[in-house]
Amino acid sequence: KQEVTQIPAALSVPEGENLVLNCSFTDSAIYNLQWFRQDPGKGLTSLLLIQSSQREQTSGRLNASLDKSSGRSTLYIAASQPGDSATYLCAVIGAGSYQLTFGKGTKLSVIP
Amino acid sequence: DADVTQTPRNRITKTGKRIMLECSQTKGHDRMYWYRQDPGLGLRLIYYSFDVKDINKGEISDGYSVSRQAQAKFSLSLESAIPNQTALYFCATSDMTSGRGYEQFFGPGTRLTVL
């Protein structure tokens, strides 16, 4: 059974700092990996999708990388802002399963 | 207007009551999903549907049923609600024809409390 782990569970950084969020998964046979943002009590916003044939994706200040062989992904946030404060979730779809398996998230706080 | 909408947004009900949560989408996607989110447990898949005639159980389907009334509508029912079904429920959609394979888009969620 696929398991997704996100470390750390919570992170607090000062505004302007660059930071990295980590995601690991136990079965490297994935179809894609998706990073989401969730604000308190709100829905999930898709940030980046990395398909299995890709190594990274970028959107603005966000860059996500994927290393399938080691079962790892990172989300890099450059020049963090207070508005980046949220919970970030990593999820993978296993090849042939069609189901997203989620990590439990990293709660990010960016301090002004 | 939001692409994926859920109604109601909040619901308080009593043990034993039947309730229905509804999801509608204007994205034209073929696939729809229901998840629940619990503190400390993350999001877990309840049911998913690849088209109107296709319904599949997810990881935690016991105590739930679904109906895909149209391509754009997917409802989740709790036949006899119990307190441990108190959670945040999300509907999601995806489009196999998009070329972005299985990317999922989520609704705003329904907060359900069972007393």
mmCIF file of C-alpha atoms in Angstrom, chain B residues 17-114:
data_model
loop_
_atom_site.group_PDB
_atom_site.id
_atom_site.type_symbol
_atom_site.label_atom_id
_atom_site.label_comp_id
_atom_site.label_asym_id
_atom_site.label_seq_id
_atom_site.Cartn_x
_atom_site.Cartn_y
_atom_site.Cartn_z
ATOM 1 C CA LYS B 17 -30.414 10.732 10.167
ATOM 2 C CA ARG B 18 -30.000 10.307 6.418
ATOM 3 C CA ILE B 19 -28.204 13.142 4.710
ATOM 4 C CA MET B 20 -26.980 13.914 1.230
ATOM 5 C CA LEU B 21 -24.046 16.034 0.180
ATOM 6 C CA GLU B 22 -24.083 17.332 -3.373
ATOM 7 C CA CYS B 23 -21.347 18.220 -5.815
ATOM 8 C CA SER B 24 -21.656 19.967 -9.158
ATOM 9 C CA GLN B 25 -18.965 20.909 -11.650
ATOM 10 C CA THR B 26 -18.809 23.116 -14.712
ATOM 11 C CA LYS B 27 -15.352 21.968 -15.791
ATOM 12 C CA GLY B 28 -16.723 19.315 -18.149
ATOM 13 C CA HIS B 29 -14.578 16.672 -16.464
ATOM 14 C CA ASP B 30 -15.486 13.023 -16.736
ATOM 15 C CA ARG B 31 -14.157 11.828 -13.397
ATOM 16 C CA MET B 32 -15.466 12.759 -9.968
ATOM 17 C CA TYR B 33 -14.373 11.820 -6.447
ATOM 18 C CA TRP B 34 -15.476 12.101 -2.825
ATOM 19 C CA TYR B 35 -12.915 12.418 -0.005
ATOM 20 C CA ARG B 36 -13.115 13.010 3.715
ATOM 21 C CA GLN B 37 -10.523 14.841 5.753
ATOM 22 C CA ASP B 38 -9.941 14.183 9.437
ATOM 23 C CA PRO B 39 -7.359 15.838 11.693
ATOM 24 C CA GLY B 40 -4.289 13.649 11.935
ATOM 25 C CA LEU B 41 -5.508 11.249 9.238
ATOM 26 C CA GLY B 42 -5.319 13.385 6.131
ATOM 27 C CA LEU B 43 -7.601 12.972 3.126
ATOM 28 C CA ARG B 44 -9.022 9.559 2.306
ATOM 29 C CA LEU B 45 -10.974 8.487 -0.769
ATOM 30 C CA ILE B 46 -14.575 7.370 -0.214
ATOM 31 C CA TYR B 47 -15.902 6.765 -3.747
ATOM 32 C CA TYR B 48 -14.996 7.683 -7.287
ATOM 33 C CA SER B 49 -16.736 7.640 -10.654
ATOM 34 C CA PHE B 50 -15.194 7.636 -14.120
ATOM 35 C CA ASP B 51 -18.482 8.309 -15.893
ATOM 36 C CA VAL B 52 -22.221 8.188 -15.264
ATOM 37 C CA LYS B 53 -22.361 4.391 -15.387
ATOM 38 C CA ASP B 54 -19.199 3.766 -13.399
ATOM 39 C CA ILE B 55 -18.998 3.830 -9.586
ATOM 40 C CA ASN B 56 -16.064 2.516 -7.575
ATOM 41 C CA LYS B 57 -15.378 2.141 -3.881
ATOM 42 C CA GLY B 58 -12.436 3.897 -2.374
ATOM 43 C CA GLU B 59 -10.476 3.259 0.789
ATOM 44 C CA ILE B 60 -13.313 3.982 3.257
ATOM 45 C CA SER B 61 -16.705 3.381 1.583
ATOM 46 C CA ASP B 62 -18.497 1.653 4.468
ATOM 47 C CA GLY B 63 -21.457 3.693 5.674
ATOM 48 C CA TYR B 64 -21.604 5.776 2.497
ATOM 49 C CA SER B 65 -23.283 5.547 -0.893
ATOM 50 C CA VAL B 66 -23.054 7.690 -4.001
ATOM 51 C CA SER B 67 -25.049 8.576 -7.072
ATOM 52 C CA ARG B 68 -23.758 10.008 -10.344
ATOM 53 C CA GLN B 69 -26.900 11.684 -11.650
ATOM 54 C CA ALA B 70 -25.193 13.285 -14.642
ATOM 55 C CA GLN B 71 -21.677 13.937 -15.824
ATOM 56 C CA ALA B 72 -21.681 17.151 -13.825
ATOM 57 C CA LYS B 73 -23.299 15.908 -10.618
ATOM 58 C CA PHE B 74 -22.083 13.452 -7.987
ATOM 59 C CA SER B 75 -23.796 13.117 -4.625
ATOM 60 C CA LEU B 76 -22.700 11.392 -1.432
ATOM 61 C CA SER B 77 -25.230 9.933 1.014
ATOM 62 C CA LEU B 78 -24.924 8.853 4.593
ATOM 63 C CA GLU B 79 -27.828 6.474 5.103
ATOM 64 C CA SER B 80 -27.676 6.564 8.900
ATOM 65 C CA ALA B 81 -25.190 9.123 10.145
ATOM 66 C CA ILE B 82 -22.955 8.346 13.112
ATOM 67 C CA PRO B 83 -20.672 10.657 15.107
ATOM 68 C CA ASN B 84 -17.438 9.280 13.651
ATOM 69 C CA GLN B 85 -18.584 10.519 10.247
ATOM 70 C CA THR B 86 -18.013 14.037 11.500
ATOM 71 C CA ALA B 87 -15.417 15.390 9.074
ATOM 72 C CA LEU B 88 -14.678 17.774 6.247
ATOM 73 C CA TYR B 89 -15.902 16.299 2.944
ATOM 74 C CA PHE B 90 -14.448 17.232 -0.421
ATOM 75 C CA CYS B 91 -15.556 16.597 -3.960
ATOM 76 C CA ALA B 92 -12.942 16.577 -6.719
ATOM 77 C CA THR B 93 -12.861 16.223 -10.498
ATOM 78 C CA SER B 94 -10.339 15.249 -13.135
ATOM 79 C CA ASP B 95 -10.232 14.991 -16.908
ATOM 80 C CA MET B 96 -8.508 12.120 -18.654
ATOM 81 C CA THR B 97 -8.552 13.942 -21.981
ATOM 82 C CA SER B 98 -6.621 16.977 -20.746
ATOM 83 C CA GLY B 99 -3.166 15.530 -21.321
ATOM 84 C CA ARG B 100 -2.342 16.352 -17.698
ATOM 85 C CA GLY B 101 -3.312 12.884 -16.579
ATOM 86 C CA TYR B 102 -5.363 12.625 -13.412
ATOM 87 C CA GLU B 103 -4.753 16.156 -12.102
ATOM 88 C CA GLN B 104 -7.533 16.703 -9.588
ATOM 89 C CA PHE B 105 -9.437 19.876 -8.768
ATOM 90 C CA PHE B 106 -11.240 20.232 -5.472
ATOM 91 C CA GLY B 107 -14.416 21.885 -4.299
ATOM 92 C CA PRO B 108 -14.587 24.131 -1.207
ATOM 93 C CA GLY B 109 -15.680 21.339 1.109
ATOM 94 C CA THR B 110 -18.654 20.532 3.332
ATOM 95 C CA ARG B 111 -18.155 20.549 7.075
ATOM 96 C CA LEU B 112 -20.403 17.852 8.527
ATOM 97 C CA THR B 113 -21.064 17.432 12.232
ATOM 98 C CA VAL B 114 -22.995 14.423 13.508
#
